[in-house]
Amino acid sequence: MKIGRRAFAGSICAAAAGALSNALPGDVRALAQSVALKEIVPAGWLIGAAINQNQSDGRDTAAVELVTRQFNTISPENLLKFQSLHPEPDRFTFDAADRYVAFGAERGMAVIGHNLVWHSQTPRWVWDAPDGALADRDTMLARMRTHISTVVGRYKGRIHGWDVVNEALNEDGTLRDSPWRKGIGDDYIAQAFSFAHDADPNAELYYNDYNLATRPAKRAGAIRIVNDLRQRGIRIDAVGEQGHWRLDSPSPAELDQAIAGLRATGVKVMITELDVNLLPTAAPARGQPPSPESNPYANGLPDDVQQALARYYGAVFAVLLTHRDDITRVTFWGVSDGDSWLNRGRVNHPLLWDRQRRPKPAFEEVVKVLMRRP
Ligand code: G3I
């Protein structure tokens, strides 16, 4: 039994939803494979994945096909970071980024910019004075402004929204002592958002961080950032919880509470880098081969873990659906398991598609949850 794309367009056809809920497991798989997530998410949601250069350049054709079919938004895994675009003071390198933006535009997708201001993947020259000490406030602000106005200005009207500031918080909710903060002061965040708004007044602007769902103190810090921007009259459209999660964390209740808390600021909520890490936290030492204990799924995922992953993704999407009007975007951090940053010398299985780009039970579960929504 196969259900065509039109049955899923817009709101879900009741017959299709009924067919899925009554289907035997084999039928569920067949049905699920014919579904595109972008056609079954609530109206107004963006759903997407971070893509790498092999994908935006079109070399990884299987992933390109999958992304084109399933998603209506893309994020750049690394291509739009400071060090990728602006390696030296007077040198910008836009070629690969231009192709990333064109990839999304050609497919009518909402193209996301990630990110403008971060403590990582930023070249030293940005923060350094000639003597190697930290540059002074005016110098650093001028560099920030040049970077933001050049990059955001180049893609004006073509990038839907920007992660303006990424990961500015410590786990206790205080501001991270990044070189940006040390050089400019606490208002570096407000300055970055102002520069971005000046460069493209129509672009959406986001604050993006991790562990906002699991650490209430950190979430309180994000809420302070949002409130501060709003009090200053500076545009911010949404806060992104990255969503680098584990099977037991956050719990559905924690996620529900986190979305409600963030949304209470008045801005929308996005899950911007969703994946579920299945490996033990103790990673092998750098350069060392992983021990079997630290790499338990090197030869594949046992069925019970596969099912647990499916249940967790299903529970996550069930919570997200209860907040459908609070959420504007859900983005997976990678297309399929083999692409994920979470492998790092081991074999992880954090996404909805496996290494052969086959949909996993987790994909089927997400489809079922999305199709059963009232
Ligand atoms: O560019 C070099 C390449 O020349 C070299 O051959 C290769 C060999 O290892 O390394 C390449 O650089 C790597 C880069 O990804 C591109 O693949 C870096 O070593 C590696 O550290 C870098 O990791 C990225 C990481 O950000 C850096 O912090 C991950 O791909 C990317 O998924 C990850 O994304 C971040 C988000 O931006 C922010 N939130 C957390 C998320 C996960 O860490």
Tab-separated table of C-alpha atoms and ligand atoms in Angstrom:
chain	number	residue	atom	x	y	z
A	1	MET	CA	0.000	0.000	0.000
A	2	LYS	CA	1.402	3.362	-0.955
A	3	ILE	CA	0.068	6.771	-0.122
A	4	GLY	CA	0.958	9.564	-2.563
A	5	ARG	CA	2.475	12.885	-1.570
A	6	ARG	CA	-0.744	14.783	-2.100
A	7	ALA	CA	-2.431	12.899	0.717
A	8	PHE	CA	0.078	14.426	3.121
A	9	ALA	CA	0.114	17.979	1.832
A	10	GLY	CA	-1.160	20.585	4.264
A	11	SER	CA	-3.245	19.063	7.009
A	12	ILE	CA	-3.183	15.312	7.219
A	13	CYS	CA	-5.776	13.338	5.383
A	14	ALA	CA	-7.729	11.396	8.025
A	15	ALA	CA	-7.816	8.284	5.872
A	16	ALA	CA	-4.033	8.279	5.575
A	17	ALA	CA	-3.595	8.735	9.304
A	18	GLY	CA	-6.063	5.933	9.912
A	19	ALA	CA	-4.281	3.663	7.460
A	20	LEU	CA	-1.002	4.269	9.243
A	21	SER	CA	-2.354	3.630	12.701
A	22	ASN	CA	-4.005	0.380	11.551
A	23	ALA	CA	-1.044	-0.832	9.519
A	24	LEU	CA	1.067	-3.877	10.368
A	25	PRO	CA	4.747	-3.117	11.094
A	26	GLY	CA	5.859	-3.952	7.532
A	27	ASP	CA	3.171	-1.679	6.100
A	28	VAL	CA	4.204	1.091	8.467
A	29	ARG	CA	7.698	0.934	7.030
A	30	ALA	CA	6.403	1.091	3.462
A	31	LEU	CA	4.080	3.970	4.306
A	32	ALA	CA	6.703	5.860	6.225
A	33	GLN	CA	9.190	5.660	3.394
A	34	SER	CA	6.791	7.391	1.061
A	35	VAL	CA	6.314	10.313	3.443
A	36	ALA	CA	8.203	13.614	3.524
A	37	LEU	CA	8.560	15.246	6.935
A	38	LYS	CA	8.084	18.719	5.466
A	39	GLU	CA	4.617	17.685	4.303
A	40	ILE	CA	3.389	16.395	7.638
A	41	VAL	CA	4.717	18.935	10.152
A	42	PRO	CA	2.228	21.502	11.450
A	43	ALA	CA	1.557	24.425	9.104
A	44	GLY	CA	4.194	27.086	9.541
A	45	TRP	CA	6.930	24.806	10.886
A	46	LEU	CA	10.277	24.581	9.208
A	47	ILE	CA	11.943	21.181	9.380
A	48	GLY	CA	15.480	20.610	8.205
A	49	ALA	CA	19.006	19.389	8.606
A	50	ALA	CA	22.497	20.793	8.832
A	51	ILE	CA	24.387	19.960	5.657
A	52	ASN	CA	28.118	19.711	4.961
A	53	GLN	CA	30.078	20.856	1.940
A	54	ASN	CA	29.888	17.482	0.156
A	55	GLN	CA	26.156	17.937	0.286
A	56	SER	CA	25.847	21.636	-0.596
A	57	ASP	CA	28.308	21.087	-3.456
A	58	GLY	CA	26.153	18.215	-4.723
A	59	ARG	CA	28.785	15.448	-4.502
A	60	ASP	CA	26.857	13.394	-1.956
A	61	THR	CA	23.957	12.732	-4.288
A	62	ALA	CA	22.074	10.327	-1.998
A	63	ALA	CA	22.015	12.924	0.777
A	64	VAL	CA	21.043	15.685	-1.652
A	65	GLU	CA	18.061	13.624	-2.761
A	66	LEU	CA	17.051	12.937	0.813
A	67	VAL	CA	17.389	16.563	1.916
A	68	THR	CA	15.489	17.811	-1.126
A	69	ARG	CA	12.649	15.376	-0.540
A	70	GLN	CA	12.326	15.628	3.231
A	71	PHE	CA	13.152	19.170	4.322
A	72	ASN	CA	12.170	22.792	3.790
A	73	THR	CA	15.127	24.382	5.580
A	74	ILE	CA	18.897	23.838	5.739
A	75	SER	CA	21.612	24.948	8.126
A	76	PRO	CA	25.341	25.062	7.313
A	77	GLU	CA	27.226	22.658	9.569
A	78	ASN	CA	30.484	24.608	9.256
A	79	LEU	CA	30.490	26.724	6.084
A	80	LEU	CA	29.226	30.026	7.468
A	81	LYS	CA	31.298	30.126	10.624
A	82	PHE	CA	33.707	33.013	11.108
A	83	GLN	CA	36.835	31.001	10.297
A	84	SER	CA	35.259	29.613	7.134
A	85	LEU	CA	34.262	33.036	5.785
A	86	HIS	CA	36.827	35.480	7.120
A	87	PRO	CA	40.175	33.789	7.760
A	88	GLU	CA	42.206	37.024	7.607
A	89	PRO	CA	41.311	40.662	8.286
A	90	ASP	CA	41.040	41.673	4.637
A	91	ARG	CA	40.102	38.331	3.119
A	92	PHE	CA	36.629	36.858	2.854
A	93	THR	CA	36.102	33.410	1.297
A	94	PHE	CA	32.550	33.146	0.055
A	95	ASP	CA	32.645	30.537	-2.718
A	96	ALA	CA	31.460	27.491	-0.776
A	97	ALA	CA	29.004	29.584	1.252
A	98	ASP	CA	27.532	31.027	-1.943
A	99	ARG	CA	26.934	27.494	-3.193
A	100	TYR	CA	25.269	26.565	0.118
A	101	VAL	CA	22.884	29.527	-0.163
A	102	ALA	CA	22.185	28.702	-3.827
A	103	PHE	CA	21.445	25.060	-2.864
A	104	GLY	CA	18.665	26.206	-0.566
A	105	ALA	CA	17.363	28.916	-2.885
A	106	GLU	CA	17.101	26.510	-5.829
A	107	ARG	CA	14.915	24.269	-3.719
A	108	GLY	CA	12.769	27.034	-2.228
A	109	MET	CA	14.091	26.302	1.255
A	110	ALA	CA	14.486	28.644	4.219
A	111	VAL	CA	18.254	29.052	4.365
A	112	ILE	CA	19.705	29.478	7.860
A	113	GLY	CA	22.941	31.293	8.711
A	114	HIS	CA	25.064	29.714	11.486
A	115	ASN	CA	26.712	31.679	13.052
A	116	LEU	CA	28.022	35.219	13.415
A	117	VAL	CA	29.514	35.522	16.899
A	118	TRP	CA	30.931	32.537	18.800
A	119	HIS	CA	33.981	31.763	20.932
A	120	SER	CA	34.846	28.770	18.736
A	121	GLN	CA	35.842	28.399	15.060
A	122	THR	CA	36.899	32.052	15.058
A	123	PRO	CA	40.432	33.011	13.979
A	124	ARG	CA	42.774	34.517	16.580
A	125	TRP	CA	43.280	37.744	14.640
A	126	VAL	CA	39.710	38.771	15.467
A	127	TRP	CA	40.511	39.190	19.143
A	128	ASP	CA	44.229	39.986	19.118
A	129	ALA	CA	46.060	43.301	19.463
A	130	PRO	CA	49.386	43.603	17.573
A	131	ASP	CA	51.306	42.750	20.766
A	132	GLY	CA	49.293	39.536	21.215
A	133	ALA	CA	47.187	40.943	24.070
A	134	LEU	CA	43.435	41.242	23.761
A	135	ALA	CA	42.290	43.932	21.309
A	136	ASP	CA	40.518	46.932	22.846
A	137	ARG	CA	36.728	47.392	22.780
A	138	ASP	CA	36.616	49.750	19.783
A	139	THR	CA	38.886	47.562	17.669
A	140	MET	CA	36.950	44.416	18.452
A	141	LEU	CA	33.605	46.112	17.879
A	142	ALA	CA	34.831	47.412	14.520
A	143	ARG	CA	35.911	43.890	13.518
A	144	MET	CA	32.581	42.470	14.625
A	145	ARG	CA	30.678	45.123	12.688
A	146	THR	CA	32.741	44.588	9.531
A	147	HIS	CA	32.235	40.830	9.683
A	148	ILE	CA	28.508	41.007	10.327
A	149	SER	CA	27.723	43.771	7.856
A	150	THR	CA	29.760	42.084	5.097
A	151	VAL	CA	28.383	38.576	5.626
A	152	VAL	CA	24.763	39.425	6.443
A	153	GLY	CA	24.793	42.149	3.780
A	154	ARG	CA	26.017	39.718	1.111
A	155	TYR	CA	23.108	37.353	1.734
A	156	LYS	CA	20.500	40.039	2.435
A	157	GLY	CA	17.068	38.768	1.421
A	158	ARG	CA	18.420	35.247	0.837
A	159	ILE	CA	19.165	34.051	4.369
A	160	HIS	CA	15.939	33.595	6.287
A	161	GLY	CA	17.439	33.807	9.771
A	162	TRP	CA	20.787	34.054	11.563
A	163	ASP	CA	22.182	32.517	14.712
A	164	VAL	CA	23.622	35.883	15.709
A	165	VAL	CA	25.248	34.820	18.964
A	166	ASN	CA	26.047	31.196	19.711
A	167	GLU	CA	26.736	29.649	23.123
A	168	ALA	CA	27.310	32.795	25.188
A	169	LEU	CA	26.386	31.101	28.477
A	170	ASN	CA	28.105	29.011	31.108
A	171	GLU	CA	26.196	26.052	32.513
A	172	ASP	CA	25.176	28.103	35.582
A	173	GLY	CA	23.588	30.787	33.412
A	174	THR	CA	26.304	33.412	33.822
A	175	LEU	CA	27.870	34.893	30.708
A	176	ARG	CA	30.780	32.875	29.361
A	177	ASP	CA	34.057	34.756	29.594
A	178	SER	CA	34.706	34.501	25.874
A	179	PRO	CA	37.216	36.776	24.155
A	180	TRP	CA	34.279	38.719	22.718
A	181	ARG	CA	32.982	39.482	26.190
A	182	LYS	CA	36.417	40.197	27.636
A	183	GLY	CA	37.209	42.626	24.836
A	184	ILE	CA	33.881	44.376	24.395
A	185	GLY	CA	31.947	43.872	27.636
A	186	ASP	CA	28.561	42.307	28.342
A	187	ASP	CA	26.862	44.377	25.661
A	188	TYR	CA	28.686	42.478	22.895
A	189	ILE	CA	25.518	40.441	22.459
A	190	ALA	CA	23.299	43.497	21.969
A	191	GLN	CA	25.873	45.013	19.608
A	192	ALA	CA	25.963	41.871	17.477
A	193	PHE	CA	22.180	41.772	17.141
A	194	SER	CA	22.105	45.495	16.228
A	195	PHE	CA	24.758	45.062	13.549
A	196	ALA	CA	22.889	42.081	12.095
A	197	HIS	CA	19.599	43.965	12.030
A	198	ASP	CA	21.233	46.971	10.350
A	199	ALA	CA	22.656	44.694	7.649
A	200	ASP	CA	19.360	42.940	6.851
A	201	PRO	CA	16.320	44.416	8.604
A	202	ASN	CA	14.086	41.610	7.315
A	203	ALA	CA	16.192	38.663	8.484
A	204	GLU	CA	15.123	36.756	11.564
A	205	LEU	CA	17.664	36.887	14.388
A	206	TYR	CA	18.276	34.133	16.946
A	207	TYR	CA	20.153	33.376	20.157
A	208	ASN	CA	21.357	29.744	20.083
A	209	ASP	CA	22.717	27.550	22.890
A	210	TYR	CA	22.762	23.992	24.281
A	211	ASN	CA	21.505	22.418	27.517
A	212	LEU	CA	18.709	24.973	27.843
A	213	ALA	CA	16.226	22.118	28.268
A	214	THR	CA	18.222	20.223	30.874
A	215	ARG	CA	19.695	23.027	32.980
A	216	PRO	CA	17.157	25.485	34.387
A	217	ALA	CA	19.904	27.894	35.516
A	218	LYS	CA	21.320	28.070	32.013
A	219	ARG	CA	17.848	28.526	30.593
A	220	ALA	CA	17.368	31.433	33.008
A	221	GLY	CA	20.518	32.963	31.516
A	222	ALA	CA	19.085	32.644	28.002
A	223	ILE	CA	15.864	34.233	29.201
A	224	ARG	CA	17.897	37.149	30.599
A	225	ILE	CA	19.598	37.600	27.229
A	226	VAL	CA	16.265	37.651	25.401
A	227	ASN	CA	14.707	40.047	27.924
A	228	ASP	CA	17.705	42.365	27.766
A	229	LEU	CA	17.504	42.569	23.970
A	230	ARG	CA	13.789	43.213	24.069
A	231	GLN	CA	14.165	45.913	26.724
A	232	ARG	CA	16.715	47.614	24.523
A	233	GLY	CA	14.280	47.453	21.617
A	234	ILE	CA	16.588	45.190	19.601
A	235	ARG	CA	15.109	42.583	17.291
A	236	ILE	CA	15.243	38.933	18.361
A	237	ASP	CA	12.814	36.438	16.824
A	238	ALA	CA	13.586	33.158	18.502
A	239	VAL	CA	15.786	31.286	20.905
A	240	GLY	CA	17.331	28.043	19.717
A	241	GLU	CA	17.814	25.075	22.035
A	242	GLN	CA	20.359	23.077	20.094
A	243	GLY	CA	18.943	19.711	21.122
A	244	HIS	CA	22.103	17.624	21.538
A	245	TRP	CA	20.292	15.110	23.689
A	246	ARG	CA	20.551	11.583	25.111
A	247	LEU	CA	17.985	8.813	25.476
A	248	ASP	CA	17.199	9.845	29.045
A	249	SER	CA	17.775	13.575	28.812
A	250	PRO	CA	15.843	15.771	28.597
A	251	SER	CA	12.753	13.897	29.749
A	252	PRO	CA	9.517	14.844	27.987
A	253	ALA	CA	8.472	16.780	31.117
A	254	GLU	CA	11.746	18.739	31.138
A	255	LEU	CA	11.384	19.536	27.472
A	256	ASP	CA	7.823	20.707	27.943
A	257	GLN	CA	8.851	22.979	30.810
A	258	ALA	CA	11.805	24.365	28.896
A	259	ILE	CA	9.763	25.313	25.845
A	260	ALA	CA	7.134	26.974	28.026
A	261	GLY	CA	9.796	28.928	29.933
A	262	LEU	CA	11.613	30.152	26.841
A	263	ARG	CA	8.384	31.001	25.035
A	264	ALA	CA	7.211	33.115	27.990
A	265	THR	CA	9.773	35.750	26.957
A	266	GLY	CA	7.622	36.471	23.911
A	267	VAL	CA	9.983	35.061	21.284
A	268	LYS	CA	9.506	31.764	19.451
A	269	VAL	CA	11.406	28.572	20.211
A	270	MET	CA	13.407	26.429	17.786
A	271	ILE	CA	15.206	23.103	18.153
A	272	THR	CA	18.226	23.897	16.029
A	273	GLU	CA	20.716	21.001	16.191
A	274	LEU	CA	18.737	17.908	17.112
A	275	ASP	CA	20.503	14.569	17.574
A	276	VAL	CA	20.482	11.816	20.216
A	277	ASN	CA	23.868	10.578	21.390
A	278	LEU	CA	23.767	6.833	22.110
A	279	LEU	CA	27.395	6.347	23.166
A	280	PRO	CA	28.866	6.251	26.677
A	281	THR	CA	30.102	9.650	27.841
A	282	ALA	CA	33.647	8.420	28.463
A	283	ALA	CA	35.293	8.967	25.078
A	284	PRO	CA	38.640	7.425	24.074
A	285	ALA	CA	41.731	9.579	24.562
A	286	ARG	CA	42.579	11.709	21.513
A	287	GLY	CA	44.426	9.696	18.899
A	288	GLN	CA	43.746	6.393	20.684
A	289	PRO	CA	41.518	3.702	19.173
A	290	PRO	CA	38.246	3.365	21.070
A	291	SER	CA	37.853	0.478	23.503
A	292	PRO	CA	34.941	-1.895	22.793
A	293	GLU	CA	33.192	-0.529	25.931
A	294	SER	CA	33.347	3.054	24.669
A	295	ASN	CA	32.210	2.027	21.181
A	296	PRO	CA	29.495	-0.574	21.802
A	297	TYR	CA	27.574	-0.142	18.524
A	298	ALA	CA	30.499	-0.336	16.120
A	299	ASN	CA	28.833	-3.216	14.279
A	300	GLY	CA	25.312	-1.841	14.325
A	301	LEU	CA	22.576	-0.903	16.723
A	302	PRO	CA	20.892	-3.745	18.656
A	303	ASP	CA	17.168	-3.854	18.168
A	304	ASP	CA	16.328	-2.844	21.743
A	305	VAL	CA	18.418	0.336	21.459
A	306	GLN	CA	16.994	1.026	18.000
A	307	GLN	CA	13.503	0.799	19.483
A	308	ALA	CA	14.467	2.944	22.478
A	309	LEU	CA	15.768	5.607	20.094
A	310	ALA	CA	12.509	5.462	18.137
A	311	ARG	CA	10.467	5.812	21.334
A	312	TYR	CA	12.557	8.770	22.491
A	313	TYR	CA	12.238	10.621	19.172
A	314	GLY	CA	8.508	9.890	19.209
A	315	ALA	CA	8.171	11.283	22.728
A	316	VAL	CA	10.155	14.394	21.763
A	317	PHE	CA	7.947	15.123	18.767
A	318	ALA	CA	4.816	14.501	20.828
A	319	VAL	CA	5.955	17.250	23.209
A	320	LEU	CA	6.904	19.550	20.345
A	321	LEU	CA	3.433	19.094	18.895
A	322	THR	CA	1.807	20.217	22.127
A	323	HIS	CA	3.760	23.449	21.574
A	324	ARG	CA	3.094	23.673	17.863
A	325	ASP	CA	2.290	27.392	17.997
A	326	ASP	CA	5.397	28.171	20.051
A	327	ILE	CA	7.811	26.452	17.696
A	328	THR	CA	8.957	27.667	14.300
A	329	ARG	CA	11.700	25.224	13.330
A	330	VAL	CA	13.191	21.809	14.072
A	331	THR	CA	16.598	21.112	12.501
A	332	PHE	CA	18.581	17.855	12.789
A	333	TRP	CA	22.363	18.271	13.118
A	334	GLY	CA	23.286	16.161	10.141
A	335	VAL	CA	21.408	14.160	7.522
A	336	SER	CA	22.244	10.541	8.373
A	337	ASP	CA	24.225	8.691	11.035
A	338	GLY	CA	27.430	8.584	9.016
A	339	ASP	CA	27.440	12.380	8.662
A	340	SER	CA	27.145	13.168	12.352
A	341	TRP	CA	29.754	15.073	14.358
A	342	LEU	CA	28.911	12.646	17.192
A	343	ASN	CA	30.926	9.824	15.603
A	344	ARG	CA	34.373	11.377	16.268
A	345	GLY	CA	36.336	8.143	15.951
A	346	ARG	CA	33.484	5.969	17.184
A	347	VAL	CA	30.285	4.712	15.571
A	348	ASN	CA	27.213	6.612	16.702
A	349	HIS	CA	23.614	6.341	15.508
A	350	PRO	CA	21.988	9.639	16.496
A	351	LEU	CA	19.750	10.572	13.551
A	352	LEU	CA	16.673	9.351	11.634
A	353	TRP	CA	18.539	7.816	8.672
A	354	ASP	CA	21.246	5.161	8.927
A	355	ARG	CA	24.619	5.057	7.171
A	356	GLN	CA	23.027	3.606	4.038
A	357	ARG	CA	20.525	6.492	4.088
A	358	ARG	CA	17.696	4.120	4.964
A	359	PRO	CA	14.997	5.492	7.276
A	360	LYS	CA	15.307	4.042	10.786
A	361	PRO	CA	12.476	3.030	13.115
A	362	ALA	CA	12.987	6.483	14.692
A	363	PHE	CA	11.927	8.070	11.402
A	364	GLU	CA	8.834	5.878	11.272
A	365	GLU	CA	7.964	6.794	14.849
A	366	VAL	CA	8.307	10.524	14.151
A	367	VAL	CA	6.080	10.109	11.097
A	368	LYS	CA	3.479	8.264	13.142
A	369	VAL	CA	3.446	10.937	15.843
A	370	LEU	CA	3.199	13.756	13.309
A	371	MET	CA	0.387	12.021	11.433
A	372	ARG	CA	-1.643	11.179	14.504
A	373	ARG	CA	-1.738	14.735	15.760
A	374	PRO	CA	-5.279	15.896	16.442
B	1	G3I	O1	38.581	21.651	8.177
B	1	G3I	C1	39.333	20.554	8.683
B	1	G3I	C2	39.823	19.718	7.564
B	1	G3I	O2	40.702	20.481	6.781
B	1	G3I	C3	40.493	18.474	8.129
B	1	G3I	O3	40.836	17.608	7.079
B	1	G3I	C4	39.582	17.734	9.083
B	1	G3I	C5	40.250	16.538	9.739
B	1	G3I	O4	39.721	16.288	11.012
B	1	G3I	O5	39.186	18.624	10.083
B	1	G3I	C6	38.437	19.693	9.551
B	1	G3I	O6	37.916	20.526	10.533
B	1	G3I	C7	36.884	19.963	11.328
B	1	G3I	C8	35.564	20.644	11.001
B	1	G3I	O7	34.573	20.224	11.890
B	1	G3I	C9	35.088	20.361	9.577
B	1	G3I	O8	34.852	19.000	9.413
B	1	G3I	C10	37.274	20.196	12.771
B	1	G3I	O9	38.419	19.412	13.086
B	1	G3I	C11	36.130	19.834	13.683
B	1	G3I	O10	36.449	20.253	15.000
B	1	G3I	C12	34.863	20.545	13.219
B	1	G3I	O11	33.827	20.135	14.071
B	1	G3I	C13	32.629	20.886	13.990
B	1	G3I	C14	32.352	21.502	15.347
B	1	G3I	O12	31.110	22.189	15.293
B	1	G3I	C15	33.419	22.507	15.747
B	1	G3I	O13	33.127	23.062	16.985
B	1	G3I	C16	31.513	19.946	13.609
B	1	G3I	O14	31.697	19.486	12.270
B	1	G3I	C17	30.159	20.654	13.715
B	1	G3I	O15	29.133	19.718	13.581
B	1	G3I	C18	30.045	21.303	15.088
B	1	G3I	O16	28.820	21.994	15.142
B	1	G3I	C19	28.539	22.607	16.409
B	1	G3I	C20	27.712	23.846	16.109
B	1	G3I	O17	28.393	24.682	15.211
B	1	G3I	C21	27.385	24.609	17.397
B	1	G3I	N1	26.758	23.742	18.365
B	1	G3I	C22	27.462	22.494	18.644
B	1	G3I	C23	27.722	21.724	17.366
B	1	G3I	C24	28.371	20.387	17.647
B	1	G3I	O18	29.640	20.548	18.209
